[in-house]
């Protein structure tokens, strides 16, 4: 599969956020997106997931069967079904459901697909260092623990494309490195693609490509090996 952005632009009212964004994410590729706060990274990631609308341009998805889907041409139900089937999304603000316990939150994507795989849920909880916390409610967790619940939930159903918005933003360096290991290992294992929005040079250094979002588009950054690895 590939995800493609063609000349994408986004504005809120009369305020332009970004324009001329072109990107092709190949199968199995790990792309990091960096950029100043407020430049539109979360907005761009939301557009890639068809969770937000854009002003101009197109977002297309080419499936393993070669069929091209124009995400902007789908209605909301079809977009939701596309996300359910292909996407894992780690939200910057977690978006865990407060009335479900940790294990139920992580199992949600599986449940929506009619799958029940408690072992897989336990495997992911252990991988992100939350073993034994499955019965806790989100209110009983720290910010960094919630972030790891959000990550486990994005990976549990082995999606073809994982979009992660600052997934290490609330973590100490050691936990951040562990969580990045999980993210990379899980996506690599299933040949999934990963788009990571991050302020962390360490996390970005792991990517195949680092792109900087500016108001006039995505620009290649210096090779990752020039930054200290995490
Ligand atoms: N619903 C909205 N209505 C109007 N403006 C918005 C809305 N959401 C975001 N913005 C503005 O759009 C711009 C891009 O926001 P966005 O959240 O995408 O930035 P970001 O690059 O992810 O920043 P950060 O690194 O702080 O997370 C910001 O200037 C923000 O104020
Ligand atoms: Mg953001």
PDB file of N, CA and C in Angstrom, residues 25-129:
ATOM      1  N   UNK A  25       4.177   7.942   0.952  1.00  0.00           N
ATOM      2  CA  UNK A  25       4.681   7.031   1.978  1.00  0.00           C
ATOM      3  C   UNK A  25       4.577   5.626   1.422  1.00  0.00           C
ATOM      4  N   UNK A  26       5.736   5.003   1.202  1.00  0.00           N
ATOM      5  CA  UNK A  26       5.756   3.664   0.610  1.00  0.00           C
ATOM      6  C   UNK A  26       5.489   2.609   1.675  1.00  0.00           C
ATOM      7  N   UNK A  27       5.135   1.424   1.222  1.00  0.00           N
ATOM      8  CA  UNK A  27       4.913   0.321   2.158  1.00  0.00           C
ATOM      9  C   UNK A  27       6.182   0.053   2.965  1.00  0.00           C
ATOM     10  N   UNK A  28       6.034  -0.039   4.262  1.00  0.00           N
ATOM     11  CA  UNK A  28       7.159  -0.353   5.141  1.00  0.00           C
ATOM     12  C   UNK A  28       8.054   0.825   5.461  1.00  0.00           C
ATOM     13  N   UNK A  29       7.755   1.983   4.891  1.00  0.00           N
ATOM     14  CA  UNK A  29       8.617   3.146   5.102  1.00  0.00           C
ATOM     15  C   UNK A  29       8.300   3.845   6.424  1.00  0.00           C
ATOM     16  N   UNK A  30       9.338   4.408   7.023  1.00  0.00           N
ATOM     17  CA  UNK A  30       9.200   5.163   8.271  1.00  0.00           C
ATOM     18  C   UNK A  30       9.592   6.616   7.969  1.00  0.00           C
ATOM     19  N   UNK A  31       8.613   7.500   8.001  1.00  0.00           N
ATOM     20  CA  UNK A  31       8.832   8.923   7.706  1.00  0.00           C
ATOM     21  C   UNK A  31       8.603   9.731   8.975  1.00  0.00           C
ATOM     22  N   UNK A  32       9.543  10.565   9.329  1.00  0.00           N
ATOM     23  CA  UNK A  32       9.362  11.469  10.466  1.00  0.00           C
ATOM     24  C   UNK A  32       9.083  12.872   9.954  1.00  0.00           C
ATOM     25  N   UNK A  33       8.134  13.548  10.589  1.00  0.00           N
ATOM     26  CA  UNK A  33       7.812  14.935  10.236  1.00  0.00           C
ATOM     27  C   UNK A  33       8.102  15.816  11.441  1.00  0.00           C
ATOM     28  N   UNK A  34       8.951  16.807  11.218  1.00  0.00           N
ATOM     29  CA  UNK A  34       9.281  17.753  12.280  1.00  0.00           C
ATOM     30  C   UNK A  34       8.823  19.141  11.838  1.00  0.00           C
ATOM     31  N   UNK A  35       8.867  20.078  12.761  1.00  0.00           N
ATOM     32  CA  UNK A  35       8.473  21.446  12.426  1.00  0.00           C
ATOM     33  C   UNK A  35       8.073  22.188  13.682  1.00  0.00           C
ATOM     34  N   UNK A  36       8.116  23.510  13.582  1.00  0.00           N
ATOM     35  CA  UNK A  36       7.809  24.339  14.749  1.00  0.00           C
ATOM     36  C   UNK A  36       6.390  24.102  15.251  1.00  0.00           C
ATOM     37  N   UNK A  37       6.199  24.358  16.528  1.00  0.00           N
ATOM     38  CA  UNK A  37       4.869  24.276  17.118  1.00  0.00           C
ATOM     39  C   UNK A  37       3.922  25.229  16.394  1.00  0.00           C
ATOM     40  N   UNK A  38       2.753  24.732  16.027  1.00  0.00           N
ATOM     41  CA  UNK A  38       1.746  25.565  15.372  1.00  0.00           C
ATOM     42  C   UNK A  38       1.843  25.590  13.855  1.00  0.00           C
ATOM     43  N   UNK A  39       2.855  24.912  13.288  1.00  0.00           N
ATOM     44  CA  UNK A  39       3.046  24.954  11.830  1.00  0.00           C
ATOM     45  C   UNK A  39       2.020  24.083  11.093  1.00  0.00           C
ATOM     46  N   UNK A  40       1.382  23.169  11.835  1.00  0.00           N
ATOM     47  CA  UNK A  40       0.316  22.389  11.203  1.00  0.00           C
ATOM     48  C   UNK A  40       0.566  20.895  11.127  1.00  0.00           C
ATOM     49  N   UNK A  41       1.477  20.377  11.936  1.00  0.00           N
ATOM     50  CA  UNK A  41       1.820  18.947  11.870  1.00  0.00           C
ATOM     51  C   UNK A  41       0.629  18.066  12.264  1.00  0.00           C
ATOM     52  N   UNK A  42      -0.036  18.420  13.367  1.00  0.00           N
ATOM     53  CA  UNK A  42      -1.202  17.624  13.775  1.00  0.00           C
ATOM     54  C   UNK A  42      -2.311  17.734  12.737  1.00  0.00           C
ATOM     55  N   UNK A  43      -2.504  18.939  12.214  1.00  0.00           N
ATOM     56  CA  UNK A  43      -3.532  19.123  11.175  1.00  0.00           C
ATOM     57  C   UNK A  43      -3.220  18.254   9.964  1.00  0.00           C
ATOM     58  N   UNK A  44      -1.938  18.207   9.582  1.00  0.00           N
ATOM     59  CA  UNK A  44      -1.543  17.399   8.423  1.00  0.00           C
ATOM     60  C   UNK A  44      -1.789  15.911   8.674  1.00  0.00           C
ATOM     61  N   UNK A  45      -1.416  15.454   9.866  1.00  0.00           N
ATOM     62  CA  UNK A  45      -1.623  14.042  10.213  1.00  0.00           C
ATOM     63  C   UNK A  45      -3.114  13.707  10.212  1.00  0.00           C
ATOM     64  N   UNK A  46      -3.925  14.628  10.726  1.00  0.00           N
ATOM     65  CA  UNK A  46      -5.373  14.420  10.723  1.00  0.00           C
ATOM     66  C   UNK A  46      -5.914  14.328   9.299  1.00  0.00           C
ATOM     67  N   UNK A  47      -5.338  15.120   8.383  1.00  0.00           N
ATOM     68  CA  UNK A  47      -5.755  15.040   6.980  1.00  0.00           C
ATOM     69  C   UNK A  47      -5.371  13.683   6.386  1.00  0.00           C
ATOM     70  N   UNK A  48      -4.163  13.188   6.748  1.00  0.00           N
ATOM     71  CA  UNK A  48      -3.732  11.879   6.235  1.00  0.00           C
ATOM     72  C   UNK A  48      -4.681  10.780   6.664  1.00  0.00           C
ATOM     73  N   UNK A  49      -5.339  10.975   7.812  1.00  0.00           N
ATOM     74  CA  UNK A  49      -6.269   9.983   8.343  1.00  0.00           C
ATOM     75  C   UNK A  49      -7.702  10.294   7.931  1.00  0.00           C
ATOM     76  N   UNK A  50      -7.894  11.323   7.134  1.00  0.00           N
ATOM     77  CA  UNK A  50      -9.233  11.800   6.775  1.00  0.00           C
ATOM     78  C   UNK A  50     -10.070  12.081   8.024  1.00  0.00           C
ATOM     79  N   UNK A  51      -9.387  12.508   9.083  1.00  0.00           N
ATOM     80  CA  UNK A  51     -10.092  12.911  10.309  1.00  0.00           C
ATOM     81  C   UNK A  51     -10.402  14.401  10.258  1.00  0.00           C
ATOM     82  N   UNK A  52      -9.789  15.082   9.313  1.00  0.00           N
ATOM     83  CA  UNK A  52     -10.022  16.514   9.134  1.00  0.00           C
ATOM     84  C   UNK A  52     -10.131  16.747   7.629  1.00  0.00           C
ATOM     85  N   UNK A  53     -10.670  17.887   7.238  1.00  0.00           N
ATOM     86  CA  UNK A  53     -10.786  18.194   5.816  1.00  0.00           C
ATOM     87  C   UNK A  53      -9.656  19.122   5.401  1.00  0.00           C
ATOM     88  N   UNK A  54      -9.345  19.128   4.121  1.00  0.00           N
ATOM     89  CA  UNK A  54      -8.327  20.013   3.595  1.00  0.00           C
ATOM     90  C   UNK A  54      -8.966  20.969   2.605  1.00  0.00           C
ATOM     91  N   UNK A  55      -8.213  22.021   2.236  1.00  0.00           N
ATOM     92  CA  UNK A  55      -8.786  23.069   1.395  1.00  0.00           C
ATOM     93  C   UNK A  55      -8.577  22.776  -0.077  1.00  0.00           C
ATOM     94  N   UNK A  56      -7.381  22.296  -0.410  1.00  0.00           N
ATOM     95  CA  UNK A  56      -7.070  21.952  -1.797  1.00  0.00           C
ATOM     96  C   UNK A  56      -6.195  20.712  -1.803  1.00  0.00           C
ATOM     97  N   UNK A  57      -6.155  20.039  -2.944  1.00  0.00           N
ATOM     98  CA  UNK A  57      -5.297  18.869  -3.083  1.00  0.00           C
ATOM     99  C   UNK A  57      -6.034  17.579  -2.833  1.00  0.00           C
ATOM    100  N   UNK A  58      -5.273  16.489  -2.856  1.00  0.00           N
ATOM    101  CA  UNK A  58      -5.881  15.176  -2.710  1.00  0.00           C
ATOM    102  C   UNK A  58      -5.065  14.282  -1.786  1.00  0.00           C
ATOM    103  N   UNK A  59      -5.755  13.383  -1.110  1.00  0.00           N
ATOM    104  CA  UNK A  59      -5.119  12.329  -0.329  1.00  0.00           C
ATOM    105  C   UNK A  59      -5.593  11.015  -0.925  1.00  0.00           C
ATOM    106  N   UNK A  60      -4.636  10.205  -1.386  1.00  0.00           N
ATOM    107  CA  UNK A  60      -5.046   8.929  -1.982  1.00  0.00           C
ATOM    108  C   UNK A  60      -4.334   7.756  -1.315  1.00  0.00           C
ATOM    109  N   UNK A  61      -5.013   6.637  -1.346  1.00  0.00           N
ATOM    110  CA  UNK A  61      -4.534   5.392  -0.751  1.00  0.00           C
ATOM    111  C   UNK A  61      -4.541   4.344  -1.851  1.00  0.00           C
ATOM    112  N   UNK A  62      -3.378   3.719  -2.061  1.00  0.00           N
ATOM    113  CA  UNK A  62      -3.317   2.628  -3.022  1.00  0.00           C
ATOM    114  C   UNK A  62      -3.181   1.323  -2.252  1.00  0.00           C
ATOM    115  N   UNK A  63      -4.148   0.470  -2.377  1.00  0.00           N
ATOM    116  CA  UNK A  63      -4.165  -0.794  -1.634  1.00  0.00           C
ATOM    117  C   UNK A  63      -3.199  -1.809  -2.220  1.00  0.00           C
ATOM    118  N   UNK A  64      -3.040  -2.926  -1.535  1.00  0.00           N
ATOM    119  CA  UNK A  64      -2.129  -3.978  -2.012  1.00  0.00           C
ATOM    120  C   UNK A  64      -2.612  -4.543  -3.342  1.00  0.00           C
ATOM    121  N   UNK A  65      -3.916  -4.398  -3.635  1.00  0.00           N
ATOM    122  CA  UNK A  65      -4.465  -4.863  -4.914  1.00  0.00           C
ATOM    123  C   UNK A  65      -4.293  -3.822  -6.028  1.00  0.00           C
ATOM    124  N   UNK A  66      -3.626  -2.693  -5.697  1.00  0.00           N
ATOM    125  CA  UNK A  66      -3.382  -1.664  -6.704  1.00  0.00           C
ATOM    126  C   UNK A  66      -4.533  -0.694  -6.882  1.00  0.00           C
ATOM    127  N   UNK A  67      -5.616  -0.933  -6.172  1.00  0.00           N
ATOM    128  CA  UNK A  67      -6.774  -0.046  -6.308  1.00  0.00           C
ATOM    129  C   UNK A  67      -6.535   1.280  -5.584  1.00  0.00           C
ATOM    130  N   UNK A  68      -6.810   2.394  -6.274  1.00  0.00           N
ATOM    131  CA  UNK A  68      -6.560   3.716  -5.707  1.00  0.00           C
ATOM    132  C   UNK A  68      -7.858   4.289  -5.138  1.00  0.00           C
ATOM    133  N   UNK A  69      -7.794   4.723  -3.881  1.00  0.00           N
ATOM    134  CA  UNK A  69      -8.955   5.332  -3.240  1.00  0.00           C
ATOM    135  C   UNK A  69      -8.651   6.800  -2.957  1.00  0.00           C
ATOM    136  N   UNK A  70      -9.518   7.682  -3.431  1.00  0.00           N
ATOM    137  CA  UNK A  70      -9.408   9.102  -3.126  1.00  0.00           C
ATOM    138  C   UNK A  70     -10.159   9.329  -1.814  1.00  0.00           C
ATOM    139  N   UNK A  71      -9.395   9.528  -0.723  1.00  0.00           N
ATOM    140  CA  UNK A  71     -10.035   9.569   0.606  1.00  0.00           C
ATOM    141  C   UNK A  71     -11.025  10.723   0.733  1.00  0.00           C
ATOM    142  N   UNK A  72     -10.742  11.835   0.036  1.00  0.00           N
ATOM    143  CA  UNK A  72     -11.629  12.996   0.096  1.00  0.00           C
ATOM    144  C   UNK A  72     -12.962  12.752  -0.598  1.00  0.00           C
ATOM    145  N   UNK A  73     -12.998  11.752  -1.473  1.00  0.00           N
ATOM    146  CA  UNK A  73     -14.231  11.472  -2.216  1.00  0.00           C
ATOM    147  C   UNK A  73     -15.154  10.512  -1.464  1.00  0.00           C
ATOM    148  N   UNK A  74     -14.640   9.933  -0.356  1.00  0.00           N
ATOM    149  CA  UNK A  74     -15.468   9.004   0.423  1.00  0.00           C
ATOM    150  C   UNK A  74     -16.372   9.779   1.378  1.00  0.00           C
ATOM    151  N   UNK A  75     -17.540   9.238   1.676  1.00  0.00           N
ATOM    152  CA  UNK A  75     -18.356   9.871   2.720  1.00  0.00           C
ATOM    153  C   UNK A  75     -17.786   9.487   4.092  1.00  0.00           C
ATOM    154  N   UNK A  76     -18.318  10.085   5.143  1.00  0.00           N
ATOM    155  CA  UNK A  76     -17.725   9.898   6.474  1.00  0.00           C
ATOM    156  C   UNK A  76     -17.744   8.446   6.930  1.00  0.00           C
ATOM    157  N   UNK A  77     -18.814   7.736   6.595  1.00  0.00           N
ATOM    158  CA  UNK A  77     -18.907   6.324   6.989  1.00  0.00           C
ATOM    159  C   UNK A  77     -17.821   5.514   6.295  1.00  0.00           C
ATOM    160  N   UNK A  78     -17.648   5.759   5.001  1.00  0.00           N
ATOM    161  CA  UNK A  78     -16.635   5.016   4.244  1.00  0.00           C
ATOM    162  C   UNK A  78     -15.226   5.372   4.744  1.00  0.00           C
ATOM    163  N   UNK A  79     -15.029   6.641   5.121  1.00  0.00           N
ATOM    164  CA  UNK A  79     -13.737   7.035   5.682  1.00  0.00           C
ATOM    165  C   UNK A  79     -13.475   6.291   6.995  1.00  0.00           C
ATOM    166  N   UNK A  80     -14.499   6.188   7.827  1.00  0.00           N
ATOM    167  CA  UNK A  80     -14.350   5.498   9.114  1.00  0.00           C
ATOM    168  C   UNK A  80     -14.031   4.020   8.897  1.00  0.00           C
ATOM    169  N   UNK A  81     -14.680   3.423   7.909  1.00  0.00           N
ATOM    170  CA  UNK A  81     -14.414   2.004   7.613  1.00  0.00           C
ATOM    171  C   UNK A  81     -12.996   1.822   7.076  1.00  0.00           C
ATOM    172  N   UNK A  82     -12.551   2.786   6.254  1.00  0.00           N
ATOM    173  CA  UNK A  82     -11.168   2.729   5.750  1.00  0.00           C
ATOM    174  C   UNK A  82     -10.183   2.813   6.908  1.00  0.00           C
ATOM    175  N   UNK A  83     -10.420   3.747   7.838  1.00  0.00           N
ATOM    176  CA  UNK A  83      -9.531   3.878   9.012  1.00  0.00           C
ATOM    177  C   UNK A  83      -9.503   2.582   9.821  1.00  0.00           C
ATOM    178  N   UNK A  84     -10.677   2.042  10.057  1.00  0.00           N
ATOM    179  CA  UNK A  84     -10.804   0.830  10.851  1.00  0.00           C
ATOM    180  C   UNK A  84      -9.972  -0.306  10.251  1.00  0.00           C
ATOM    181  N   UNK A  85     -10.014  -0.427   8.935  1.00  0.00           N
ATOM    182  CA  UNK A  85      -9.349  -1.548   8.252  1.00  0.00           C
ATOM    183  C   UNK A  85      -7.840  -1.356   8.132  1.00  0.00           C
ATOM    184  N   UNK A  86      -7.382  -0.116   7.974  1.00  0.00           N
ATOM    185  CA  UNK A  86      -5.985   0.087   7.566  1.00  0.00           C
ATOM    186  C   UNK A  86      -5.136   0.908   8.507  1.00  0.00           C
ATOM    187  N   UNK A  87      -5.749   1.612   9.447  1.00  0.00           N
ATOM    188  CA  UNK A  87      -5.021   2.667  10.139  1.00  0.00           C
ATOM    189  C   UNK A  87      -4.903   2.452  11.643  1.00  0.00           C
ATOM    190  N   UNK A  88      -3.742   2.804  12.178  1.00  0.00           N
ATOM    191  CA  UNK A  88      -3.571   2.962  13.617  1.00  0.00           C
ATOM    192  C   UNK A  88      -3.170   4.404  13.862  1.00  0.00           C
ATOM    193  N   UNK A  89      -3.823   5.090  14.795  1.00  0.00           N
ATOM    194  CA  UNK A  89      -3.559   6.519  14.994  1.00  0.00           C
ATOM    195  C   UNK A  89      -3.243   6.767  16.462  1.00  0.00           C
ATOM    196  N   UNK A  90      -2.078   7.343  16.731  1.00  0.00           N
ATOM    197  CA  UNK A  90      -1.739   7.733  18.103  1.00  0.00           C
ATOM    198  C   UNK A  90      -1.970   9.235  18.216  1.00  0.00           C
ATOM    199  N   UNK A  91      -2.997   9.618  18.953  1.00  0.00           N
ATOM    200  CA  UNK A  91      -3.347  11.029  19.071  1.00  0.00           C
ATOM    201  C   UNK A  91      -2.416  11.750  20.033  1.00  0.00           C
ATOM    202  N   UNK A  92      -2.130  13.011  19.715  1.00  0.00           N
ATOM    203  CA  UNK A  92      -1.299  13.831  20.599  1.00  0.00           C
ATOM    204  C   UNK A  92      -1.952  13.946  21.977  1.00  0.00           C
ATOM    205  N   UNK A  93      -3.282  14.006  22.019  1.00  0.00           N
ATOM    206  CA  UNK A  93      -4.004  14.142  23.286  1.00  0.00           C
ATOM    207  C   UNK A  93      -4.626  12.816  23.751  1.00  0.00           C
ATOM    208  N   UNK A  94      -4.024  11.705  23.308  1.00  0.00           N
ATOM    209  CA  UNK A  94      -4.391  10.328  23.710  1.00  0.00           C
ATOM    210  C   UNK A  94      -5.774   9.875  23.247  1.00  0.00           C
ATOM    211  N   UNK A  95      -6.846  10.630  23.613  1.00  0.00           N
ATOM    212  CA  UNK A  95      -8.222  10.234  23.281  1.00  0.00           C
ATOM    213  C   UNK A  95      -8.559   8.820  23.730  1.00  0.00           C
ATOM    214  N   UNK A  96      -8.169   8.460  24.945  1.00  0.00           N
ATOM    215  CA  UNK A  96      -8.641   7.174  25.473  1.00  0.00           C
ATOM    216  C   UNK A  96     -10.054   7.384  26.017  1.00  0.00           C
ATOM    217  N   UNK A  97     -10.842   6.310  26.045  1.00  0.00           N
ATOM    218  CA  UNK A  97     -12.221   6.438  26.512  1.00  0.00           C
ATOM    219  C   UNK A  97     -12.253   6.246  28.026  1.00  0.00           C
ATOM    220  N   UNK A  98     -12.721   7.258  28.778  1.00  0.00           N
ATOM    221  CA  UNK A  98     -12.586   7.255  30.234  1.00  0.00           C
ATOM    222  C   UNK A  98     -13.347   6.158  30.956  1.00  0.00           C
ATOM    223  N   UNK A  99     -14.441   5.664  30.346  1.00  0.00           N
ATOM    224  CA  UNK A  99     -15.259   4.676  31.051  1.00  0.00           C
ATOM    225  C   UNK A  99     -14.861   3.241  30.743  1.00  0.00           C
ATOM    226  N   UNK A 100     -13.921   3.083  29.817  1.00  0.00           N
ATOM    227  CA  UNK A 100     -13.406   1.735  29.522  1.00  0.00           C
ATOM    228  C   UNK A 100     -12.084   1.564  30.258  1.00  0.00           C
ATOM    229  N   UNK A 101     -11.819   0.342  30.732  1.00  0.00           N
ATOM    230  CA  UNK A 101     -10.528   0.133  31.379  1.00  0.00           C
ATOM    231  C   UNK A 101      -9.429   0.059  30.310  1.00  0.00           C
ATOM    232  N   UNK A 102      -8.190  -0.035  30.773  1.00  0.00           N
ATOM    233  CA  UNK A 102      -7.036   0.017  29.878  1.00  0.00           C
ATOM    234  C   UNK A 102      -7.106  -1.089  28.819  1.00  0.00           C
ATOM    235  N   UNK A 103      -7.389  -2.322  29.256  1.00  0.00           N
ATOM    236  CA  UNK A 103      -7.436  -3.441  28.308  1.00  0.00           C
ATOM    237  C   UNK A 103      -8.558  -3.241  27.284  1.00  0.00           C
ATOM    238  N   UNK A 104      -9.698  -2.711  27.732  1.00  0.00           N
ATOM    239  CA  UNK A 104     -10.810  -2.476  26.798  1.00  0.00           C
ATOM    240  C   UNK A 104     -10.464  -1.372  25.796  1.00  0.00           C
ATOM    241  N   UNK A 105      -9.762  -0.343  26.274  1.00  0.00           N
ATOM    242  CA  UNK A 105      -9.318   0.716  25.369  1.00  0.00           C
ATOM    243  C   UNK A 105      -8.398   0.154  24.292  1.00  0.00           C
ATOM    244  N   UNK A 106      -7.442  -0.680  24.709  1.00  0.00           N
ATOM    245  CA  UNK A 106      -6.484  -1.245  23.754  1.00  0.00           C
ATOM    246  C   UNK A 106      -7.191  -2.193  22.784  1.00  0.00           C
ATOM    247  N   UNK A 107      -8.213  -2.913  23.275  1.00  0.00           N
ATOM    248  CA  UNK A 107      -8.909  -3.908  22.447  1.00  0.00           C
ATOM    249  C   UNK A 107      -9.911  -3.282  21.471  1.00  0.00           C
ATOM    250  N   UNK A 108     -10.158  -1.987  21.624  1.00  0.00           N
ATOM    251  CA  UNK A 108     -11.218  -1.331  20.841  1.00  0.00           C
ATOM    252  C   UNK A 108     -11.103  -1.538  19.316  1.00  0.00           C
ATOM    253  N   UNK A 109      -9.914  -1.324  18.710  1.00  0.00           N
ATOM    254  CA  UNK A 109      -9.831  -1.541  17.254  1.00  0.00           C
ATOM    255  C   UNK A 109     -10.146  -2.970  16.846  1.00  0.00           C
ATOM    256  N   UNK A 110      -9.764  -3.934  17.694  1.00  0.00           N
ATOM    257  CA  UNK A 110     -10.076  -5.336  17.393  1.00  0.00           C
ATOM    258  C   UNK A 110     -11.571  -5.566  17.461  1.00  0.00           C
ATOM    259  N   UNK A 111     -12.191  -4.993  18.515  1.00  0.00           N
ATOM    260  CA  UNK A 111     -13.631  -5.148  18.715  1.00  0.00           C
ATOM    261  C   UNK A 111     -14.404  -4.601  17.518  1.00  0.00           C
ATOM    262  N   UNK A 112     -13.961  -3.435  17.016  1.00  0.00           N
ATOM    263  CA  UNK A 112     -14.641  -2.822  15.868  1.00  0.00           C
ATOM    264  C   UNK A 112     -14.524  -3.679  14.618  1.00  0.00           C
ATOM    265  N   UNK A 113     -13.502  -4.528  14.577  1.00  0.00           N
ATOM    266  CA  UNK A 113     -13.319  -5.429  13.434  1.00  0.00           C
ATOM    267  C   UNK A 113     -13.925  -6.809  13.708  1.00  0.00           C
ATOM    268  N   UNK A 114     -14.613  -6.914  14.858  1.00  0.00           N
ATOM    269  CA  UNK A 114     -15.255  -8.183  15.202  1.00  0.00           C
ATOM    270  C   UNK A 114     -14.266  -9.244  15.635  1.00  0.00           C
ATOM    271  N   UNK A 115     -13.089  -8.809  16.104  1.00  0.00           N
ATOM    272  CA  UNK A 115     -12.064  -9.766  16.532  1.00  0.00           C
ATOM    273  C   UNK A 115     -11.891  -9.715  18.040  1.00  0.00           C
ATOM    274  N   UNK A 116     -11.693 -10.878  18.647  1.00  0.00           N
ATOM    275  CA  UNK A 116     -11.429 -10.938  20.071  1.00  0.00           C
ATOM    276  C   UNK A 116     -10.102 -11.650  20.268  1.00  0.00           C
ATOM    277  N   UNK A 117      -9.062 -10.876  20.651  1.00  0.00           N
ATOM    278  CA  UNK A 117      -7.725 -11.460  20.776  1.00  0.00           C
ATOM    279  C   UNK A 117      -7.079 -10.985  22.069  1.00  0.00           C
ATOM    280  N   UNK A 118      -7.576 -11.522  23.220  1.00  0.00           N
ATOM    281  CA  UNK A 118      -7.059 -11.044  24.507  1.00  0.00           C
ATOM    282  C   UNK A 118      -5.542 -11.217  24.663  1.00  0.00           C
ATOM    283  N   UNK A 119      -4.994 -12.273  24.045  1.00  0.00           N
ATOM    284  CA  UNK A 119      -3.545 -12.474  24.156  1.00  0.00           C
ATOM    285  C   UNK A 119      -2.769 -11.373  23.456  1.00  0.00           C
ATOM    286  N   UNK A 120      -3.306 -10.943  22.333  1.00  0.00           N
ATOM    287  CA  UNK A 120      -2.663  -9.855  21.581  1.00  0.00           C
ATOM    288  C   UNK A 120      -2.703  -8.565  22.416  1.00  0.00           C
ATOM    289  N   UNK A 121      -3.814  -8.327  23.085  1.00  0.00           N
ATOM    290  CA  UNK A 121      -3.940  -7.147  23.946  1.00  0.00           C
ATOM    291  C   UNK A 121      -2.893  -7.207  25.063  1.00  0.00           C
ATOM    292  N   UNK A 122      -2.771  -8.373  25.700  1.00  0.00           N
ATOM    293  CA  UNK A 122      -1.779  -8.541  26.769  1.00  0.00           C
ATOM    294  C   UNK A 122      -0.360  -8.356  26.237  1.00  0.00           C
ATOM    295  N   UNK A 123      -0.121  -8.872  25.036  1.00  0.00           N
ATOM    296  CA  UNK A 123       1.201  -8.768  24.417  1.00  0.00           C
ATOM    297  C   UNK A 123       1.589  -7.289  24.235  1.00  0.00           C
ATOM    298  N   UNK A 124       0.635  -6.499  23.726  1.00  0.00           N
ATOM    299  CA  UNK A 124       0.905  -5.072  23.500  1.00  0.00           C
ATOM    300  C   UNK A 124       1.082  -4.322  24.817  1.00  0.00           C
ATOM    301  N   UNK A 125       0.235  -4.639  25.806  1.00  0.00           N
ATOM    302  CA  UNK A 125       0.359  -3.974  27.113  1.00  0.00           C
ATOM    303  C   UNK A 125       1.735  -4.261  27.713  1.00  0.00           C
ATOM    304  N   UNK A 126       2.185  -5.506  27.597  1.00  0.00           N
ATOM    305  CA  UNK A 126       3.507  -5.855  28.124  1.00  0.00           C
ATOM    306  C   UNK A 126       4.598  -5.132  27.339  1.00  0.00           C
ATOM    307  N   UNK A 127       4.437  -5.064  26.020  1.00  0.00           N
ATOM    308  CA  UNK A 127       5.464  -4.439  25.174  1.00  0.00           C
ATOM    309  C   UNK A 127       5.678  -2.974  25.531  1.00  0.00           C
ATOM    310  N   UNK A 128       4.596  -2.279  25.904  1.00  0.00           N
ATOM    311  CA  UNK A 128       4.746  -0.858  26.248  1.00  0.00           C
ATOM    312  C   UNK A 128       4.939  -0.655  27.758  1.00  0.00           C
ATOM    313  N   UNK A 129       5.145  -1.762  28.479  1.00  0.00           N
ATOM    314  CA  UNK A 129       5.468  -1.663  29.906  1.00  0.00           C
ATOM    315  C   UNK A 129       4.269  -1.424  30.808  1.00  0.00           C
TER     316      UNK A 129
END
